[in-house]
CSV table of C-alpha atoms in Angstrom, one decimal:
chain,number,residue,atom,x,y,z
A,1,ASP,CA,-22.7,-39.9,-6.5
A,2,GLU,CA,-19.5,-38.1,-5.8
A,3,LYS,CA,-20.6,-34.4,-7.3
A,4,GLU,CA,-24.5,-35.1,-5.3
A,5,GLU,CA,-22.4,-36.2,-2.2
A,6,ILE,CA,-20.4,-32.6,-2.5
A,7,LEU,CA,-23.8,-31.0,-3.1
A,8,GLU,CA,-25.3,-32.3,-0.1
A,9,SER,CA,-22.4,-31.7,2.1
A,10,ALA,CA,-22.3,-27.9,0.7
A,11,ILE,CA,-25.9,-27.2,1.5
A,12,GLN,CA,-25.8,-28.6,5.1
A,13,ARG,CA,-22.6,-26.4,5.5
A,14,LEU,CA,-24.9,-23.5,4.2
A,15,GLU,CA,-27.9,-24.6,6.7
A,16,ARG,CA,-25.0,-24.4,9.5
A,17,GLY,CA,-24.0,-20.7,8.5
A,18,GLU,CA,-20.4,-22.1,6.7
A,19,PRO,CA,-18.9,-21.6,3.6
A,20,PRO,CA,-20.0,-24.4,1.0
A,21,THR,CA,-16.3,-25.6,0.5
A,22,ASP,CA,-13.1,-24.7,1.9
A,23,ASP,CA,-12.1,-23.9,-1.7
A,24,CYS,CA,-14.8,-21.2,-1.6
A,25,GLU,CA,-14.0,-19.9,1.7
A,26,ARG,CA,-9.9,-19.8,0.8
A,27,GLU,CA,-11.5,-17.8,-2.9
A,28,TRP,CA,-13.3,-15.8,-0.6
A,29,GLU,CA,-10.7,-14.6,1.7
A,30,ARG,CA,-8.1,-13.9,-1.4
A,31,ILE,CA,-11.1,-11.8,-2.8
A,32,GLU,CA,-11.3,-10.1,0.0
A,33,LYS,CA,-7.3,-9.7,0.6
A,34,ASN,CA,-7.4,-8.1,-3.0
A,35,LYS,CA,-10.2,-5.6,-2.3
A,36,GLU,CA,-8.1,-4.2,0.5
A,37,ARG,CA,-4.9,-4.1,-1.6
A,38,ARG,CA,-6.5,-1.7,-4.0
A,39,THR,CA,-8.1,0.4,-1.6
A,40,LYS,CA,-4.8,0.9,0.2
A,41,GLU,CA,-2.9,1.6,-3.2
A,42,GLU,CA,-5.7,3.9,-4.2
A,43,ASP,CA,-5.6,5.8,-1.0
A,44,ALA,CA,-1.3,6.0,-1.7
A,45,ARG,CA,-2.2,7.1,-5.1
A,46,ARG,CA,-4.5,10.0,-3.8
A,47,GLN,CA,-2.3,10.8,-1.5
A,48,ARG,CA,1.1,11.3,-3.8
A,49,LYS,CA,-1.4,13.0,-6.3
A,50,GLN,CA,-2.7,15.5,-3.7
A,51,LEU,CA,1.1,16.3,-2.8
A,52,GLU,CA,2.0,16.9,-6.5
A,53,MET,CA,-0.7,19.6,-6.6
A,54,GLN,CA,0.9,21.7,-3.4
A,55,LEU,CA,4.1,21.9,-5.5
A,56,PRO,CA,4.5,24.7,-7.3
A,57,LEU,CA,3.9,24.3,-11.4
A,58,MET,CA,7.7,24.9,-12.2
A,59,GLY,CA,8.8,23.0,-9.1
A,60,VAL,CA,11.8,20.6,-9.5
A,61,LYS,CA,11.4,17.3,-7.3
A,62,THR,CA,14.4,16.0,-5.7
A,63,HIS,CA,15.4,13.4,-3.6
A,64,ALA,CA,18.6,14.8,-2.4
A,65,ILE,CA,19.1,15.4,1.5
A,66,PRO,CA,19.2,19.1,2.2
A,67,ARG,CA,21.9,20.5,3.5
A,68,PRO,CA,21.0,23.7,5.3
A,69,ASN,CA,24.4,25.2,6.0
A,70,SER,CA,25.9,24.7,2.7
A,71,TYR,CA,25.6,28.1,1.6
A,72,MET,CA,27.1,29.8,4.5
A,73,ARG,CA,29.6,32.4,4.9
A,74,PRO,CA,33.0,30.4,5.2
A,75,ASP,CA,34.1,33.2,8.1
A,76,LEU,CA,31.0,32.0,10.7
A,77,ASP,CA,32.9,29.7,13.7
A,78,ILE,CA,30.1,27.3,13.2
A,79,PRO,CA,31.4,23.6,12.6
A,80,ARG,CA,30.7,22.1,9.2
A,81,PRO,CA,29.2,18.6,9.2
A,82,TYR,CA,30.7,17.6,6.0
A,83,GLY,CA,34.4,18.3,6.8
A,84,GLN,CA,37.3,20.7,6.6
A,85,HIS,CA,36.6,22.0,2.7
């Protein structure tokens, strides 16, 4: 009896354009969220691959902050941001 009631309820909901059960709706939302996440991850991976392809073949990757004035001549009267060394 209980299964027949669930089935009848699901059929009525489908006829009204609703998901057959609340569980089905949650499952559908979960699947869609996972699809969106995978798409974003794939796009990020593709962008990272493009950036890597733009690097020179023997280039070195670094995470260091560039110091544009670290190799300046000491006799220039330009303030140094890293101290009095």
